[in-house]
Coordinates of C-alpha atoms and ligand atoms in Angstrom, one line a residue:
M1 CA -3.2 -31.5 53.2
L2 CA -5.2 -28.3 53.7
S3 CA -8.1 -28.7 56.0
S4 CA -10.4 -27.0 53.4
D5 CA -9.3 -29.8 51.0
I6 CA -10.3 -32.4 53.6
G7 CA -13.6 -30.7 54.2
A8 CA -14.4 -30.8 50.5
K9 CA -13.4 -34.4 50.1
V10 CA -15.5 -35.4 53.2
Q11 CA -18.5 -33.6 51.7
E12 CA -17.9 -35.4 48.4
L13 CA -17.8 -38.7 50.2
K14 CA -21.0 -38.0 52.1
A15 CA -22.8 -36.9 48.9
R16 CA -21.8 -40.1 47.1
L17 CA -22.8 -42.3 50.1
T18 CA -26.1 -40.5 50.5
E19 CA -26.9 -41.2 46.9
I20 CA -26.1 -44.9 47.5
N21 CA -28.2 -44.9 50.7
D22 CA -31.1 -43.4 48.9
L23 CA -31.0 -46.0 46.2
N24 CA -30.9 -48.7 48.8
M25 CA -33.8 -47.2 50.7
A26 CA -35.9 -46.9 47.5
Q27 CA -35.3 -50.6 47.1
A28 CA -36.4 -51.1 50.7
V29 CA -39.7 -49.2 50.1
L30 CA -40.4 -51.4 47.0
V31 CA -39.7 -54.5 49.0
W32 CA -41.9 -53.3 51.9
D33 CA -44.7 -52.7 49.4
R34 CA -44.1 -56.1 47.7
L35 CA -44.6 -57.8 51.1
T36 CA -47.6 -55.8 52.2
Y37 CA -49.9 -54.3 49.5
M38 CA -48.6 -55.2 46.1
P39 CA -51.0 -57.4 44.1
P40 CA -49.5 -60.7 43.1
G41 CA -49.6 -59.8 39.4
G42 CA -47.1 -57.0 40.0
I43 CA -44.2 -59.3 40.7
T44 CA -42.5 -59.4 37.3
I45 CA -42.3 -55.7 36.9
R46 CA -41.4 -55.3 40.6
A47 CA -38.5 -57.8 40.3
R48 CA -37.2 -55.8 37.4
Q49 CA -37.4 -52.5 39.2
L50 CA -35.6 -53.9 42.2
S51 CA -33.0 -55.4 40.0
T52 CA -32.4 -52.0 38.3
L53 CA -32.0 -50.2 41.6
A54 CA -29.7 -52.9 43.0
R55 CA -27.5 -52.5 40.0
L56 CA -27.4 -48.7 40.1
S57 CA -26.5 -48.7 43.8
H58 CA -23.8 -51.4 43.3
E59 CA -22.3 -49.4 40.4
R60 CA -22.1 -46.3 42.6
L61 CA -20.6 -48.2 45.5
T62 CA -17.9 -49.9 43.4
H63 CA -17.1 -46.8 41.3
P64 CA -13.3 -46.3 41.1
A65 CA -13.8 -42.6 42.1
L66 CA -15.1 -43.7 45.4
G67 CA -12.2 -46.0 45.9
K68 CA -9.8 -43.2 45.2
L69 CA -11.6 -40.9 47.5
L70 CA -11.4 -43.4 50.3
D71 CA -7.7 -43.8 49.7
W72 CA -7.2 -40.1 49.8
L73 CA -9.1 -39.8 53.0
A74 CA -7.4 -42.8 54.8
P75 CA -4.7 -40.7 56.5
Y76 CA -7.3 -38.2 57.7
A77 CA -9.4 -41.1 59.1
D78 CA -6.3 -42.4 60.9
S79 CA -5.7 -39.0 62.4
L80 CA -9.1 -38.9 64.1
P81 CA -10.2 -40.6 67.3
Y82 CA -11.7 -44.0 66.6
E83 CA -15.2 -42.9 67.8
A84 CA -15.3 -39.8 65.6
D85 CA -18.3 -39.8 63.1
D86 CA -16.0 -39.1 60.1
A87 CA -13.6 -41.9 61.1
A88 CA -16.4 -44.3 61.4
L89 CA -18.0 -43.3 58.1
I90 CA -14.7 -43.7 56.2
R91 CA -14.0 -47.0 58.0
V92 CA -17.5 -48.5 57.3
A93 CA -17.5 -47.1 53.7
R94 CA -14.2 -48.8 53.1
R95 CA -15.5 -52.1 54.4
D96 CA -18.7 -51.9 52.2
Y97 CA -16.6 -50.8 49.2
E98 CA -14.1 -53.6 49.5
R99 CA -16.8 -56.2 49.9
A100 CA -18.8 -54.8 46.9
V101 CA -15.9 -54.7 44.5
N102 CA -15.6 -58.4 44.7
V103 CA -19.1 -58.9 43.4
P104 CA -20.0 -58.2 39.8
A105 CA -23.0 -55.8 39.2
T106 CA -24.6 -58.4 36.9
F107 CA -24.7 -60.8 39.9
V108 CA -26.2 -58.2 42.2
A109 CA -28.9 -57.4 39.6
Q110 CA -29.6 -61.1 39.0
L111 CA -29.9 -61.8 42.8
A112 CA -32.4 -58.9 43.3
D113 CA -34.6 -60.2 40.6
H114 CA -34.3 -63.8 41.9
Q115 CA -35.2 -62.8 45.5
A116 CA -38.4 -61.2 44.4
T117 CA -39.6 -64.1 42.3
A118 CA -38.4 -66.8 44.7
H119 CA -40.3 -65.2 47.6
Q120 CA -43.5 -65.1 45.6
A121 CA -43.0 -68.8 44.7
W122 CA -42.5 -69.5 48.4
A123 CA -45.8 -67.8 49.2
K124 CA -47.5 -70.0 46.6
A125 CA -45.8 -73.1 47.8
R126 CA -46.7 -72.4 51.4
A127 CA -50.4 -71.8 50.4
A128 CA -50.4 -75.1 48.5
N129 CA -48.4 -76.9 51.3
D130 CA -46.1 -78.2 48.6
F131 CA -42.3 -77.7 48.7
A132 CA -42.0 -78.9 45.1
V133 CA -43.5 -75.5 43.9
V134 CA -40.5 -73.6 45.2
R135 CA -37.8 -76.3 44.9
P136 CA -36.3 -75.0 41.6
F137 CA -36.0 -71.5 43.1
L138 CA -34.2 -72.8 46.2
E139 CA -31.9 -74.8 44.0
K140 CA -31.0 -71.5 42.2
T141 CA -30.6 -69.7 45.5
V142 CA -28.1 -72.3 46.7
E143 CA -26.2 -72.0 43.4
L144 CA -26.1 -68.2 43.7
S145 CA -25.0 -68.5 47.4
R146 CA -22.1 -70.7 46.4
R147 CA -21.2 -68.3 43.6
Y148 CA -21.3 -65.4 46.1
A149 CA -18.9 -67.2 48.4
E150 CA -16.5 -67.8 45.5
F151 CA -16.2 -64.1 45.0
F152 CA -14.2 -64.2 48.3
P153 CA -11.5 -66.7 47.8
G154 CA -9.4 -67.7 50.8
Y155 CA -12.3 -68.2 53.2
E156 CA -12.0 -70.8 55.9
H157 CA -15.6 -72.1 55.4
I158 CA -17.8 -71.6 52.4
A159 CA -20.4 -70.0 54.7
D160 CA -18.0 -67.4 56.1
P161 CA -18.5 -64.8 53.3
L162 CA -22.3 -65.2 53.6
I163 CA -22.3 -64.9 57.4
D164 CA -20.1 -61.9 57.1
R165 CA -22.9 -60.0 55.2
S166 CA -25.2 -60.1 58.2
D167 CA -22.9 -60.7 61.2
Y168 CA -19.7 -59.0 60.3
G169 CA -16.6 -60.4 62.0
M170 CA -18.2 -63.8 62.9
R171 CA -17.0 -66.9 61.3
T172 CA -18.7 -70.3 60.9
A173 CA -16.2 -71.8 63.4
D174 CA -16.9 -69.3 66.1
I175 CA -20.6 -69.8 65.7
R176 CA -20.3 -73.6 65.7
T177 CA -18.4 -73.4 69.0
L178 CA -21.0 -71.1 70.7
F179 CA -23.9 -73.1 69.4
A180 CA -22.3 -76.4 70.6
Q181 CA -21.8 -74.9 74.1
L182 CA -25.4 -73.7 74.2
R183 CA -26.9 -76.9 72.9
A184 CA -25.1 -78.8 75.7
R185 CA -27.0 -76.7 78.2
L186 CA -30.4 -76.6 76.4
V187 CA -31.0 -80.2 75.8
P188 CA -30.8 -81.3 79.5
L189 CA -32.9 -78.3 80.5
M190 CA -35.5 -79.2 77.9
Q191 CA -35.5 -82.9 79.1
A192 CA -35.9 -81.9 82.7
I193 CA -38.9 -79.7 81.8
I194 CA -40.6 -82.3 79.6
A195 CA -40.4 -84.7 82.6
Q196 CA -42.6 -82.3 84.6
P197 CA -46.5 -82.0 84.4
V198 CA -47.6 -80.3 81.2
V199 CA -48.7 -76.6 81.7
D200 CA -52.2 -75.9 80.6
D201 CA -52.2 -73.0 78.1
A202 CA -55.8 -73.3 76.9
C203 CA -56.4 -69.7 78.0
L204 CA -54.3 -68.6 75.0
H205 CA -56.2 -70.7 72.5
Q206 CA -59.7 -69.2 72.7
H207 CA -61.2 -67.0 70.0
F208 CA -59.6 -63.6 70.0
P209 CA -61.0 -61.3 67.2
E210 CA -58.4 -59.9 64.9
A211 CA -59.3 -56.2 65.3
E212 CA -59.1 -56.4 69.1
Q213 CA -55.7 -58.2 68.9
L214 CA -54.4 -55.5 66.6
A215 CA -55.7 -52.7 68.8
F216 CA -54.0 -54.2 71.9
G217 CA -50.8 -54.8 70.1
L218 CA -50.6 -51.2 69.0
A219 CA -51.3 -50.0 72.6
V220 CA -48.3 -52.2 73.7
C221 CA -46.0 -50.7 71.0
R222 CA -47.0 -47.2 72.0
Q223 CA -46.3 -47.9 75.7
L224 CA -42.9 -49.5 74.9
G225 CA -42.0 -46.3 73.1
F226 CA -42.6 -46.9 69.4
D227 CA -43.1 -43.5 67.7
F228 CA -46.1 -43.6 65.3
E229 CA -45.1 -40.1 64.0
H230 CA -42.1 -41.9 62.5
G231 CA -43.4 -45.4 61.9
R232 CA -46.3 -47.6 61.2
Q233 CA -47.5 -51.2 61.4
D234 CA -49.2 -53.2 58.6
K235 CA -49.9 -56.9 58.0
S236 CA -47.8 -59.4 56.0
L237 CA -47.5 -63.1 55.5
H238 CA -44.2 -63.2 57.5
P239 CA -43.7 -60.5 60.0
F240 CA -40.7 -58.2 59.5
M241 CA -39.3 -54.7 60.3
T242 CA -37.7 -52.4 57.8
A243 CA -36.4 -48.9 58.3
F244 CA -36.0 -46.3 55.5
A245 CA -34.4 -43.9 58.1
P246 CA -34.9 -43.4 61.8
D247 CA -37.7 -41.1 60.8
D248 CA -39.6 -43.8 58.9
V249 CA -39.7 -47.3 60.4
R250 CA -42.1 -49.9 59.2
M251 CA -43.1 -53.1 60.9
T252 CA -45.6 -55.8 60.1
T253 CA -47.5 -58.5 62.0
R254 CA -49.8 -61.4 61.4
V255 CA -52.8 -62.6 63.5
K256 CA -54.2 -66.0 64.4
E257 CA -57.6 -65.7 66.0
N258 CA -57.2 -68.9 67.9
D259 CA -53.8 -68.1 69.2
L260 CA -53.2 -64.9 71.3
C261 CA -49.4 -65.3 71.2
E262 CA -48.8 -65.1 67.4
A263 CA -49.6 -61.4 66.9
L264 CA -48.8 -60.3 70.5
F265 CA -45.2 -61.5 70.8
G266 CA -44.6 -61.0 67.1
T267 CA -45.5 -57.4 67.5
I268 CA -43.3 -56.9 70.6
H269 CA -40.5 -58.6 68.7
E270 CA -40.8 -56.2 65.7
T271 CA -41.2 -53.3 68.1
G272 CA -37.8 -54.2 69.6
H273 CA -36.2 -54.0 66.1
A274 CA -38.1 -50.7 65.5
L275 CA -37.0 -49.1 68.8
Y276 CA -33.4 -49.7 67.8
E277 CA -33.8 -48.0 64.4
Q278 CA -35.9 -45.1 65.7
A279 CA -33.2 -44.2 68.2
I280 CA -30.2 -44.1 65.9
H281 CA -28.5 -40.8 66.3
P282 CA -29.9 -38.2 63.8
D283 CA -26.3 -37.3 62.7
L284 CA -26.0 -40.8 61.3
A285 CA -29.3 -40.8 59.5
G286 CA -29.1 -41.1 55.7
T287 CA -25.4 -42.3 55.9
L288 CA -24.1 -45.8 55.7
L289 CA -24.0 -45.7 59.5
G290 CA -27.7 -45.1 60.0
Q291 CA -28.9 -48.7 60.6
G292 CA -28.5 -51.5 63.1
T293 CA -24.9 -52.9 63.2
S294 CA -25.6 -56.6 62.6
A295 CA -28.3 -59.3 62.5
G296 CA -27.2 -60.6 65.9
V297 CA -27.4 -57.2 67.6
H298 CA -30.7 -56.5 65.9
E299 CA -32.1 -59.7 67.1
S300 CA -30.7 -59.1 70.6
Q301 CA -33.1 -56.1 70.7
S302 CA -36.2 -57.8 69.3
R303 CA -35.7 -60.9 71.5
L304 CA -34.9 -58.7 74.6
W305 CA -38.2 -56.9 74.3
E306 CA -40.2 -60.0 73.2
N307 CA -38.9 -62.4 75.8
V308 CA -36.7 -60.9 78.6
I309 CA -39.3 -58.1 79.0
G310 CA -42.4 -59.3 77.1
R311 CA -42.6 -62.7 78.9
S312 CA -41.6 -61.4 82.3
R313 CA -43.6 -61.0 85.4
P314 CA -43.2 -57.2 85.8
F315 CA -44.3 -56.6 82.2
W316 CA -47.6 -58.5 82.8
T317 CA -48.1 -57.0 86.2
F318 CA -48.7 -53.8 84.2
F319 CA -50.3 -55.2 81.1
Y320 CA -52.4 -58.1 82.3
P321 CA -55.3 -56.0 83.7
R322 CA -55.3 -54.1 80.4
L323 CA -55.4 -57.3 78.4
Q324 CA -58.2 -58.6 80.6
E325 CA -60.1 -55.4 79.9
Q326 CA -59.6 -55.9 76.2
F327 CA -60.8 -59.6 76.4
P328 CA -63.0 -59.8 79.5
R329 CA -65.0 -62.8 78.3
Q330 CA -61.8 -64.8 77.4
L331 CA -59.5 -63.8 80.3
G332 CA -61.6 -62.2 83.0
H333 CA -61.5 -65.4 85.1
V334 CA -57.9 -66.3 84.2
T335 CA -55.4 -65.4 86.9
L336 CA -52.1 -63.6 86.2
D337 CA -50.3 -66.7 87.5
T338 CA -52.1 -69.0 85.1
F339 CA -51.5 -66.6 82.2
Y340 CA -47.8 -66.1 83.1
Q341 CA -47.2 -69.9 83.1
A342 CA -49.1 -70.3 79.9
I343 CA -47.0 -67.7 77.9
N344 CA -43.9 -69.4 79.2
K345 CA -44.9 -72.9 78.5
V346 CA -42.0 -75.1 77.3
Q347 CA -43.0 -77.7 74.8
P348 CA -41.1 -78.9 71.7
S349 CA -43.0 -77.8 68.6
L350 CA -42.6 -77.7 64.9
I351 CA -42.6 -73.9 64.5
R352 CA -39.6 -71.6 65.3
G353 CA -41.4 -68.3 65.3
T354 CA -43.7 -69.2 68.2
A355 CA -41.3 -71.6 70.0
D356 CA -40.7 -71.1 73.7
E357 CA -37.4 -69.7 74.9
V358 CA -35.9 -73.0 75.8
T359 CA -36.5 -74.9 72.6
Y360 CA -36.2 -71.9 70.2
N361 CA -32.5 -72.1 69.7
L362 CA -32.7 -75.8 68.8
H363 CA -34.8 -74.7 65.8
V364 CA -32.2 -72.2 64.8
I365 CA -29.3 -74.7 65.2
I366 CA -31.2 -77.1 62.9
R367 CA -31.5 -74.4 60.2
F368 CA -27.9 -73.2 60.7
D369 CA -26.6 -76.8 60.3
L370 CA -28.7 -77.4 57.2
E371 CA -27.5 -74.2 55.6
L372 CA -23.9 -75.3 56.1
A373 CA -24.8 -78.7 54.7
L374 CA -26.5 -77.2 51.6
L375 CA -23.5 -74.9 50.9
E376 CA -21.0 -77.8 51.5
G377 CA -23.0 -79.9 49.1
E378 CA -23.6 -82.5 51.8
V379 CA -27.4 -82.2 51.4
A380 CA -29.0 -81.5 48.0
V381 CA -32.1 -79.3 47.9
R382 CA -34.2 -82.3 46.7
D383 CA -33.2 -84.2 49.9
L384 CA -33.8 -81.2 52.1
P385 CA -37.4 -82.2 53.3
E386 CA -36.0 -85.5 54.4
A387 CA -33.0 -83.9 56.2
W388 CA -35.4 -81.5 57.8
C389 CA -37.7 -84.2 59.1
S390 CA -34.9 -86.3 60.4
R391 CA -33.4 -83.4 62.4
Y392 CA -36.8 -82.5 63.9
Q393 CA -37.1 -86.2 65.0
T394 CA -33.6 -86.4 66.6
D395 CA -33.4 -82.9 68.1
L396 CA -37.0 -82.2 69.2
G397 CA -38.5 -85.7 69.0
L398 CA -41.2 -84.6 66.6
D399 CA -42.7 -85.9 63.3
V400 CA -43.0 -83.1 60.8
T401 CA -46.5 -83.5 59.4
D402 CA -46.3 -81.3 56.3
D403 CA -44.2 -78.7 54.3
H404 CA -46.3 -75.7 55.5
D405 CA -45.2 -76.4 59.1
G406 CA -41.9 -77.8 58.0
L407 CA -39.3 -76.1 55.7
L408 CA -41.8 -73.6 54.3
Q409 CA -42.6 -72.0 57.6
D410 CA -39.8 -69.4 57.4
D411 CA -39.2 -67.2 54.3
H412 CA -35.5 -66.6 54.8
W413 CA -34.1 -69.1 52.3
Y414 CA -36.6 -67.8 49.8
D415 CA -35.9 -64.1 50.3
D416 CA -32.1 -64.0 50.3
L417 CA -29.0 -66.1 49.9
V418 CA -28.6 -69.3 52.0
G419 CA -26.0 -69.1 54.7
G420 CA -26.1 -66.4 57.3
A421 CA -29.9 -66.2 57.5
F422 CA -30.5 -67.7 60.9
Q423 CA -27.5 -67.6 63.2
G424 CA -28.4 -64.0 64.1
Y425 CA -31.5 -65.2 66.1
T426 CA -29.4 -67.3 68.5
L427 CA -26.6 -64.8 68.7
G428 CA -29.3 -62.3 69.5
N429 CA -30.8 -64.4 72.3
I430 CA -27.3 -64.8 73.8
L431 CA -26.6 -61.0 73.5
S432 CA -30.1 -60.0 74.8
I433 CA -29.2 -61.1 78.3
Q434 CA -25.7 -59.6 78.2
F435 CA -27.2 -56.2 77.3
Y436 CA -30.0 -56.6 79.8
D437 CA -27.6 -57.5 82.7
A438 CA -25.5 -54.5 81.9
A439 CA -28.6 -52.3 81.9
L440 CA -29.8 -53.8 85.1
K441 CA -26.4 -53.1 86.8
A442 CA -26.6 -49.5 85.8
R443 CA -30.3 -49.1 86.5
P444 CA -31.5 -51.7 89.1
E445 CA -35.0 -50.1 89.1
I446 CA -35.8 -51.4 85.6
P447 CA -38.0 -54.3 86.7
A448 CA -40.0 -52.1 89.1
D449 CA -40.4 -49.5 86.4
C450 CA -41.6 -52.1 83.9
A451 CA -44.2 -53.2 86.4
N452 CA -45.5 -49.6 86.5
G453 CA -45.5 -49.3 82.7
R454 CA -42.4 -47.2 82.6
F455 CA -40.3 -48.7 79.9
E456 CA -38.3 -45.6 79.1
T457 CA -35.7 -46.5 81.8
L458 CA -34.5 -49.5 79.9
R459 CA -35.1 -47.9 76.5
A460 CA -32.9 -44.9 77.5
W461 CA -30.1 -47.2 78.6
L462 CA -30.3 -49.1 75.4
A463 CA -30.4 -46.0 73.3
E464 CA -27.4 -44.6 75.0
N465 CA -25.3 -47.7 74.9
V466 CA -26.5 -49.5 71.8
Y467 CA -29.1 -47.8 69.6
Q468 CA -27.6 -44.4 69.0
Y469 CA -24.4 -45.8 67.4
G470 CA -26.0 -47.5 64.3
R471 CA -23.1 -49.1 62.4
K472 CA -20.4 -47.0 64.0
Y473 CA -19.1 -49.9 66.0
T474 CA -19.1 -53.5 64.9
A475 CA -21.1 -56.0 67.0
I476 CA -18.0 -57.3 68.6
E477 CA -16.9 -53.7 69.6
L478 CA -20.3 -52.8 70.8
V479 CA -20.8 -55.8 73.0
E480 CA -17.4 -55.2 74.6
Q481 CA -18.1 -51.6 75.1
A482 CA -21.7 -51.9 76.5
T483 CA -21.2 -55.1 78.5
G484 CA -17.5 -55.1 79.4
G485 CA -16.8 -58.5 77.9
P486 CA -17.0 -60.6 74.8
I487 CA -20.0 -62.6 73.6
S488 CA -20.6 -65.5 76.0
I489 CA -23.4 -68.1 76.5
E490 CA -23.0 -68.0 80.4
P491 CA -25.4 -65.2 81.3
Y492 CA -28.0 -66.4 78.9
S493 CA -27.7 -70.0 80.1
R494 CA -28.0 -68.7 83.7
Y495 CA -31.1 -66.7 82.8
L496 CA -32.8 -69.7 81.3
Q497 CA -31.9 -72.0 84.2
T498 CA -33.2 -69.5 86.8
K499 CA -36.4 -68.5 85.0
Y500 CA -37.4 -72.0 84.0
G501 CA -36.1 -73.6 87.2
Q502 CA -38.6 -71.5 89.1
L503 CA -41.4 -72.0 86.6
Y504 CA -41.0 -75.8 86.6
N505 CA -39.8 -76.3 90.2
L506 CA -36.5 -77.9 88.9
Ligands
ZN601 ZN1 -36.3 -60.4 64.3

């Protein structure tokens, strides 16, 4: 092989992959618009546009010429160091190609169309507080999810191919083991806390006007390092982050005027996702490598900033006087201690998004188990409300009062396939502490810097050890490399025991 031949083939590969990336990003822009500004009447045409783009992208990704090119380049990739950009690009392109060729283009087009219409049906059902409105759509989603899994015969569990889409390399069995270990720690901790006097969090439930909440949230994003030259924030029914490139990162929030936490912690959460995307190395931008590596690693960053930092004492040492300035009437007389206890109040609740750190994972485990049951055929969609209620009763001791705060609270099952939608949150919580501990070991001044509003110390460590790589390394490789060990619940469990042991005098 002449090196000029190799150079030309690598260029051809990059050109093909860029085209696929651009089609995918055009879809992402249309989805962002659908979830933010599109009038409801635009849905039918939007679903078709998304379906067309999904099909075109899929046809390019599964084109036999791309397969041949990857075969031709395989010896070159093998000759390079594992960490070389070209080696990573060829490796990840091969993985995406092999996954995509199993799935017919007609299925991809049908799924894109279904996602758009199902999501709008969810919004209607949620407004009407009536699961029946979206039930036929979810039935279709479960059917499509099963069909998707069947494109990958030989799986160990039917959810494996679905989990693989968002958390590559993780299997149902691995996640079940981790979640069972975690649950065994969480339940006694929750019980011990519930036995303590209830924390008064009335200070968070006063009237906080929307405009002022949004202004404060933006000031926090800016201080954490979000770059508004290369990103923006809008409002949506369910908050999310989407990146078209490191140069253009969008996030959304939603506000409740009688609850300070909803927009505040939601905003910090999405900022964590955005900081990751904005710091991906420019050389990887516009290629298949230029995005976060997995759902779990992505959530590790949103949850790290939202909780490990955003609900920490040093963070509020800096921000609380500023928050009091923004809301003097509501918080002028509330001490930092009272506020800190209130934002860390542990109480079983019906809502995952705003759940405290201790009970949060129990919400995720319920959803994960129900996803598996739906795919296995153990639970039918028509029996899902009952299954949901019964799990909330046994796991959190709560009666679910309605669909809005029950199985319509999250949009995941109505926006994508079922299976693989939720495990990333708990994997992310577990990983957030593993990354944070590693950062702290390298830079012990991080808490003191946070207390002085200097978040760049932590951000720089994360950029260097996690963010810059995009999809170059798998989640498993990245965790090993950045933290020196495999994924483990021990550091996270220790973190919860220590933090909440102190807060609740356990
Ligand atoms: Zn998230």
